[in-house]
mmCIF file of C-alpha atoms in Angstrom:
data_model
loop_
_atom_site.group_PDB
_atom_site.id
_atom_site.type_symbol
_atom_site.label_atom_id
_atom_site.label_comp_id
_atom_site.label_asym_id
_atom_site.label_seq_id
_atom_site.Cartn_x
_atom_site.Cartn_y
_atom_site.Cartn_z
ATOM 1 C CA ASN T 1 -8.577 -7.185 18.737
ATOM 2 C CA ALA T 2 -6.788 -3.403 18.144
ATOM 3 C CA GLY T 3 -5.326 -3.979 15.696
ATOM 4 C CA VAL T 4 -2.323 -1.513 14.966
ATOM 5 C CA THR T 5 -1.838 0.949 17.853
ATOM 6 C CA GLN T 6 0.572 4.297 18.070
ATOM 7 C CA THR T 7 1.445 6.572 20.368
ATOM 8 C CA PRO T 8 1.479 9.516 20.907
ATOM 9 C CA LYS T 9 -1.265 10.432 18.583
ATOM 10 C CA PHE T 10 -0.125 14.247 18.859
ATOM 11 C CA GLN T 11 3.750 15.770 19.477
ATOM 12 C CA VAL T 12 5.004 19.370 19.641
ATOM 13 C CA LEU T 13 8.909 18.992 20.096
ATOM 14 C CA LYS T 14 11.270 21.967 19.436
ATOM 15 C CA THR T 15 14.608 21.679 16.968
ATOM 16 C CA GLY T 16 16.943 19.250 18.572
ATOM 17 C CA GLN T 17 15.070 17.447 20.837
ATOM 18 C CA SER T 18 14.323 13.825 20.545
ATOM 19 C CA MET T 19 11.466 11.526 21.061
ATOM 20 C CA THR T 20 10.259 7.634 20.183
ATOM 21 C CA LEU T 21 6.958 6.728 18.401
ATOM 22 C CA GLN T 22 5.302 3.848 19.568
ATOM 23 C CA CYS T 23 3.952 0.860 17.657
ATOM 24 C CA ALA T 24 2.716 -2.413 18.415
ATOM 25 C CA GLN T 25 0.178 -4.685 17.006
ATOM 26 C CA ASP T 26 -1.649 -7.547 18.001
ATOM 27 C CA MET T 27 -2.155 -9.792 15.546
ATOM 28 C CA ASN T 28 1.031 -12.083 14.895
ATOM 29 C CA HIS T 29 2.342 -10.412 12.452
ATOM 30 C CA ASN T 30 5.940 -11.087 10.848
ATOM 31 C CA SER T 31 6.477 -7.534 8.771
ATOM 32 C CA MET T 32 5.784 -3.895 10.606
ATOM 33 C CA TYR T 33 6.608 -0.465 8.958
ATOM 34 C CA TRP T 34 7.190 3.026 9.312
ATOM 35 C CA TYR T 35 5.660 5.812 6.460
ATOM 36 C CA ARG T 36 5.640 9.150 6.540
ATOM 37 C CA GLN T 37 2.573 11.263 5.050
ATOM 38 C CA ASP T 38 3.042 14.595 4.239
ATOM 39 C CA PRO T 39 1.128 17.345 2.094
ATOM 40 C CA GLY T 40 1.870 16.638 -2.004
ATOM 41 C CA MET T 41 3.865 13.989 -1.510
ATOM 42 C CA GLY T 42 1.671 10.733 -0.548
ATOM 43 C CA LEU T 43 2.753 8.172 2.064
ATOM 44 C CA ARG T 44 6.807 7.523 1.685
ATOM 45 C CA LEU T 45 8.326 4.361 3.542
ATOM 46 C CA ILE T 46 11.413 5.424 6.326
ATOM 47 C CA TYR T 47 12.378 2.237 7.582
ATOM 48 C CA TYR T 48 10.528 -1.821 7.923
ATOM 49 C CA SER T 49 11.299 -5.054 9.351
ATOM 50 C CA ALA T 50 10.925 -7.881 7.792
ATOM 51 C CA SER T 51 11.336 -10.154 11.116
ATOM 52 C CA GLU T 52 11.973 -10.046 15.106
ATOM 53 C CA GLY T 53 15.577 -8.742 14.986
ATOM 54 C CA THR T 54 15.690 -7.006 11.097
ATOM 55 C CA THR T 55 15.120 -3.106 10.177
ATOM 56 C CA ASP T 56 15.705 -2.039 6.721
ATOM 57 C CA LYS T 57 15.660 1.450 5.467
ATOM 58 C CA GLY T 58 13.037 2.515 2.898
ATOM 59 C CA GLU T 59 12.807 5.282 0.573
ATOM 60 C CA VAL T 60 13.863 7.878 3.510
ATOM 61 C CA PRO T 61 15.124 6.956 6.086
ATOM 62 C CA ASN T 62 18.301 9.778 7.058
ATOM 63 C CA GLY T 63 16.932 11.602 10.952
ATOM 64 C CA TYR T 64 15.750 8.510 12.225
ATOM 65 C CA ASN T 65 16.275 5.053 13.990
ATOM 66 C CA VAL T 66 14.101 2.664 14.612
ATOM 67 C CA SER T 67 13.805 -0.621 17.157
ATOM 68 C CA ARG T 68 11.694 -4.119 16.252
ATOM 69 C CA LEU T 69 11.685 -4.772 19.856
ATOM 70 C CA ASN T 70 9.975 -7.533 19.734
ATOM 71 C CA LYS T 71 7.167 -9.199 17.252
ATOM 72 C CA ARG T 72 4.592 -6.644 17.926
ATOM 73 C CA GLU T 73 6.470 -3.242 18.872
ATOM 74 C CA PHE T 74 8.203 -1.274 16.814
ATOM 75 C CA SER T 75 8.917 1.835 17.345
ATOM 76 C CA LEU T 76 10.642 4.473 15.617
ATOM 77 C CA ARG T 77 13.048 7.363 16.680
ATOM 78 C CA LEU T 78 14.412 10.332 16.180
ATOM 79 C CA GLU T 79 17.141 11.751 17.402
ATOM 80 C CA SER T 80 17.607 14.997 17.112
ATOM 81 C CA ALA T 81 14.096 16.598 15.953
ATOM 82 C CA ALA T 82 13.962 18.739 12.644
ATOM 83 C CA PRO T 83 11.263 21.080 11.142
ATOM 84 C CA SER T 84 11.397 19.349 7.807
ATOM 85 C CA GLN T 85 10.485 16.611 10.089
ATOM 86 C CA THR T 86 6.983 17.609 10.603
ATOM 87 C CA SER T 87 5.172 14.976 9.816
ATOM 88 C CA VAL T 88 2.196 12.191 10.247
ATOM 89 C CA TYR T 89 4.014 9.269 11.045
ATOM 90 C CA PHE T 90 2.124 6.049 10.469
ATOM 91 C CA CYS T 91 2.315 2.395 11.550
ATOM 92 C CA ALA T 92 1.305 -0.862 9.401
ATOM 93 C CA SER T 93 1.876 -4.366 9.741
ATOM 94 C CA LEU T 94 1.712 -7.036 7.295
ATOM 95 C CA GLY T 95 -0.763 -10.004 6.559
ATOM 96 C CA SER T 96 -0.905 -13.493 6.184
ATOM 97 C CA ASN T 97 -2.779 -12.559 2.734
ATOM 98 C CA TYR T 98 -0.107 -9.847 2.273
ATOM 99 C CA GLU T 99 -2.751 -6.557 3.056
ATOM 100 C CA GLN T 100 -0.970 -3.964 5.055
ATOM 101 C CA TYR T 101 -3.383 -2.326 7.997
ATOM 102 C CA PHE T 102 -2.479 0.564 9.383
ATOM 103 C CA GLY T 103 -2.792 2.333 12.887
ATOM 104 C CA PRO T 104 -4.346 6.181 13.197
ATOM 105 C CA GLY T 105 -0.870 8.206 12.967
ATOM 106 C CA THR T 106 0.784 10.270 14.277
ATOM 107 C CA ARG T 107 0.850 13.818 14.225
ATOM 108 C CA LEU T 108 4.523 15.220 15.153
ATOM 109 C CA THR T 109 4.865 19.201 14.646
ATOM 110 C CA VAL T 110 8.681 20.415 14.846
ATOM 111 C CA THR T 111 9.039 24.040 15.705
ATOM 112 C CA LYS N 1 12.458 2.709 -8.984
ATOM 113 C CA GLN N 2 8.033 1.483 -9.113
ATOM 114 C CA GLU N 3 6.269 4.932 -9.095
ATOM 115 C CA VAL N 4 2.691 5.353 -8.596
ATOM 116 C CA THR N 5 0.321 8.164 -10.011
ATOM 117 C CA GLN N 6 -3.169 8.831 -9.375
ATOM 118 C CA ILE N 7 -5.528 10.503 -11.999
ATOM 119 C CA PRO N 8 -7.793 13.201 -11.725
ATOM 120 C CA ALA N 9 -5.672 14.574 -8.288
ATOM 121 C CA ALA N 10 -9.111 16.171 -7.602
ATOM 122 C CA LEU N 11 -12.681 15.190 -8.775
ATOM 123 C CA SER N 12 -16.603 16.973 -7.824
ATOM 124 C CA VAL N 13 -19.160 14.967 -9.030
ATOM 125 C CA PRO N 14 -23.020 15.079 -7.950
ATOM 126 C CA GLU N 15 -24.807 12.933 -6.083
ATOM 127 C CA GLY N 16 -25.823 9.023 -7.993
ATOM 128 C CA GLU N 17 -23.132 9.262 -10.299
ATOM 129 C CA ASN N 18 -20.888 6.052 -11.486
ATOM 130 C CA LEU N 19 -17.358 7.547 -10.840
ATOM 131 C CA VAL N 20 -14.175 6.181 -12.329
ATOM 132 C CA LEU N 21 -10.686 6.531 -9.765
ATOM 133 C CA ASN N 22 -6.994 5.442 -11.728
ATOM 134 C CA CYS N 23 -4.026 5.153 -10.745
ATOM 135 C CA SER N 24 -1.287 4.085 -12.786
ATOM 136 C CA PHE N 25 2.150 2.493 -12.119
ATOM 137 C CA THR N 26 5.622 1.823 -13.737
ATOM 138 C CA ASP N 27 6.899 -1.162 -12.457
ATOM 139 C CA SER N 28 4.398 -4.622 -13.487
ATOM 140 C CA ALA N 29 6.855 -6.491 -11.076
ATOM 141 C CA ILE N 30 3.894 -5.923 -8.046
ATOM 142 C CA TYR N 31 3.034 -8.471 -5.809
ATOM 143 C CA ASN N 32 -0.623 -6.956 -4.948
ATOM 144 C CA LEU N 33 -2.591 -3.571 -5.141
ATOM 145 C CA GLN N 34 -4.200 -2.542 -2.827
ATOM 146 C CA TRP N 35 -7.391 1.078 -2.341
ATOM 147 C CA PHE N 36 -7.910 2.430 1.169
ATOM 148 C CA ARG N 37 -9.545 5.301 1.875
ATOM 149 C CA GLN N 38 -8.573 8.461 3.768
ATOM 150 C CA ASP N 39 -10.932 10.517 5.869
ATOM 151 C CA PRO N 40 -9.188 14.083 6.966
ATOM 152 C CA GLY N 41 -7.324 14.260 9.600
ATOM 153 C CA LYS N 42 -7.902 10.601 10.126
ATOM 154 C CA GLY N 43 -5.859 7.158 9.104
ATOM 155 C CA LEU N 44 -6.313 4.503 6.118
ATOM 156 C CA THR N 45 -8.717 2.265 5.929
ATOM 157 C CA SER N 46 -8.418 -0.640 3.621
ATOM 158 C CA LEU N 47 -11.328 -0.720 1.191
ATOM 159 C CA LEU N 48 -9.723 -3.736 -1.785
ATOM 160 C CA LEU N 49 -7.012 -5.445 -2.368
ATOM 161 C CA ILE N 50 -6.385 -6.860 -5.299
ATOM 162 C CA GLN N 51 -3.384 -9.653 -5.746
ATOM 163 C CA SER N 52 -1.046 -10.799 -9.062
ATOM 164 C CA SER N 53 -2.598 -12.901 -10.185
ATOM 165 C CA GLN N 54 -6.414 -11.681 -9.768
ATOM 166 C CA ARG N 55 -7.862 -9.134 -12.211
ATOM 167 C CA GLU N 56 -10.651 -7.347 -10.290
ATOM 168 C CA GLN N 57 -12.484 -7.664 -6.519
ATOM 169 C CA THR N 58 -15.789 -5.625 -5.627
ATOM 170 C CA SER N 59 -16.913 -5.162 -2.216
ATOM 171 C CA GLY N 60 -20.245 -3.777 -1.831
ATOM 172 C CA ARG N 61 -20.236 -0.559 -4.361
ATOM 173 C CA LEU N 62 -16.605 -0.293 -4.888
ATOM 174 C CA ASN N 63 -14.886 -3.066 -7.817
ATOM 175 C CA ALA N 64 -11.860 -2.371 -8.558
ATOM 176 C CA SER N 65 -9.771 -4.215 -11.726
ATOM 177 C CA LEU N 66 -6.059 -4.566 -11.901
ATOM 178 C CA ASP N 67 -3.976 -5.359 -15.484
ATOM 179 C CA LYS N 68 -0.142 -5.382 -14.218
ATOM 180 C CA SER N 69 0.278 -5.657 -17.963
ATOM 181 C CA SER N 70 -0.588 -2.036 -18.920
ATOM 182 C CA GLY N 71 0.614 -0.529 -15.234
ATOM 183 C CA ARG N 72 -3.561 0.414 -14.858
ATOM 184 C CA SER N 73 -5.458 -0.449 -11.970
ATOM 185 C CA THR N 74 -9.002 1.608 -11.548
ATOM 186 C CA LEU N 75 -11.947 1.797 -8.910
ATOM 187 C CA TYR N 76 -14.981 2.007 -9.665
ATOM 188 C CA ILE N 77 -17.065 3.707 -6.868
ATOM 189 C CA ALA N 78 -21.614 2.893 -8.164
ATOM 190 C CA ALA N 79 -24.207 5.055 -7.055
ATOM 191 C CA SER N 80 -22.033 8.188 -5.055
ATOM 192 C CA GLN N 81 -23.433 9.330 -1.899
ATOM 193 C CA PRO N 82 -22.076 12.101 0.147
ATOM 194 C CA GLY N 83 -20.511 9.486 2.255
ATOM 195 C CA ASP N 84 -18.471 8.415 0.006
ATOM 196 C CA SER N 85 -16.085 11.854 0.201
ATOM 197 C CA ALA N 86 -12.788 11.395 1.408
ATOM 198 C CA THR N 87 -9.126 11.177 -0.508
ATOM 199 C CA TYR N 88 -8.730 7.488 -2.169
ATOM 200 C CA LEU N 89 -5.320 5.891 -2.042
ATOM 201 C CA CYS N 90 -3.634 3.400 -4.122
ATOM 202 C CA ALA N 91 -0.601 1.704 -3.874
ATOM 203 C CA ALA N 92 1.610 -0.879 -5.058
ATOM 204 C CA GLY N 93 3.121 -3.904 -3.003
ATOM 205 C CA VAL N 94 6.554 -3.855 -4.390
ATOM 206 C CA SER N 95 9.653 -6.489 -3.013
ATOM 207 C CA TYR N 96 12.712 -3.721 -2.643
ATOM 208 C CA SER N 97 15.371 -6.823 -1.862
ATOM 209 C CA GLY N 98 13.235 -9.541 -4.446
ATOM 210 C CA GLY N 99 12.791 -11.917 -1.049
ATOM 211 C CA GLY N 100 8.574 -10.774 0.176
ATOM 212 C CA ALA N 101 6.538 -8.552 0.740
ATOM 213 C CA ASP N 102 8.810 -5.063 1.639
ATOM 214 C CA GLY N 103 6.449 -2.459 1.586
ATOM 215 C CA LEU N 104 3.840 -0.526 -0.684
ATOM 216 C CA THR N 105 4.329 2.002 -2.628
ATOM 217 C CA PHE N 106 1.612 4.964 -2.796
ATOM 218 C CA GLY N 107 -0.135 6.908 -5.123
ATOM 219 C CA LYS N 108 -0.598 10.913 -3.754
ATOM 220 C CA GLY N 109 -4.711 10.434 -3.660
ATOM 221 C CA THR N 110 -7.317 11.843 -5.726
ATOM 222 C CA HIS N 111 -9.321 13.503 -3.153
ATOM 223 C CA LEU N 112 -13.175 13.352 -4.312
ATOM 224 C CA ILE N 113 -16.331 15.008 -3.154
ATOM 225 C CA ILE N 114 -19.890 13.796 -3.804
ATOM 226 C CA GLN N 115 -22.581 17.159 -3.887
ATOM 227 C CA PRO N 116 -24.810 16.179 -2.335
#
């Protein structure tokens, strides 16, 4: 099993550009999550999806949109990137024992 | 709002020592407590998961305890090794809407260095 995969691994954007971060899991999990990790701030929840077709805001949703395309895939979109969105983004899914499994992360720099 | 605090923020000890990392949370209404390890520039590796009904979990040289009533969890590392050097993150499973597993609230981590 690949577990949770994320693409791309690295990305550099200019202010105002848009991009979509992709996440997929092959563990047949219902719930999926997007977090961002910043130095000194820990990981913070951006959006989550409890099941296919549903999404909800987390702690820091402003500037982001998400799509739960199907049970496997959960994407995060930045419509107009800002330097404050420079961060490491992690996707996760929730197992049947309520353990979260994380992807390897996407390192995004906005200049 | 749930807040998770980890103490100390950084710790440096000689190889072979036993050590304890502390995690506290403000709201006892958690459904689990998860400990992760993160190496520099890498993702999160799950170490131990304690369900809210459990008191502790063990894996090899690691032992994690949970006391919901006092809002505390500890990660005990026995006979530390240089390979244990990493950042250790504690995360409380919280339900924002009361309907189930909605996310994790993370502490800022303890940066651990084991000196050879």
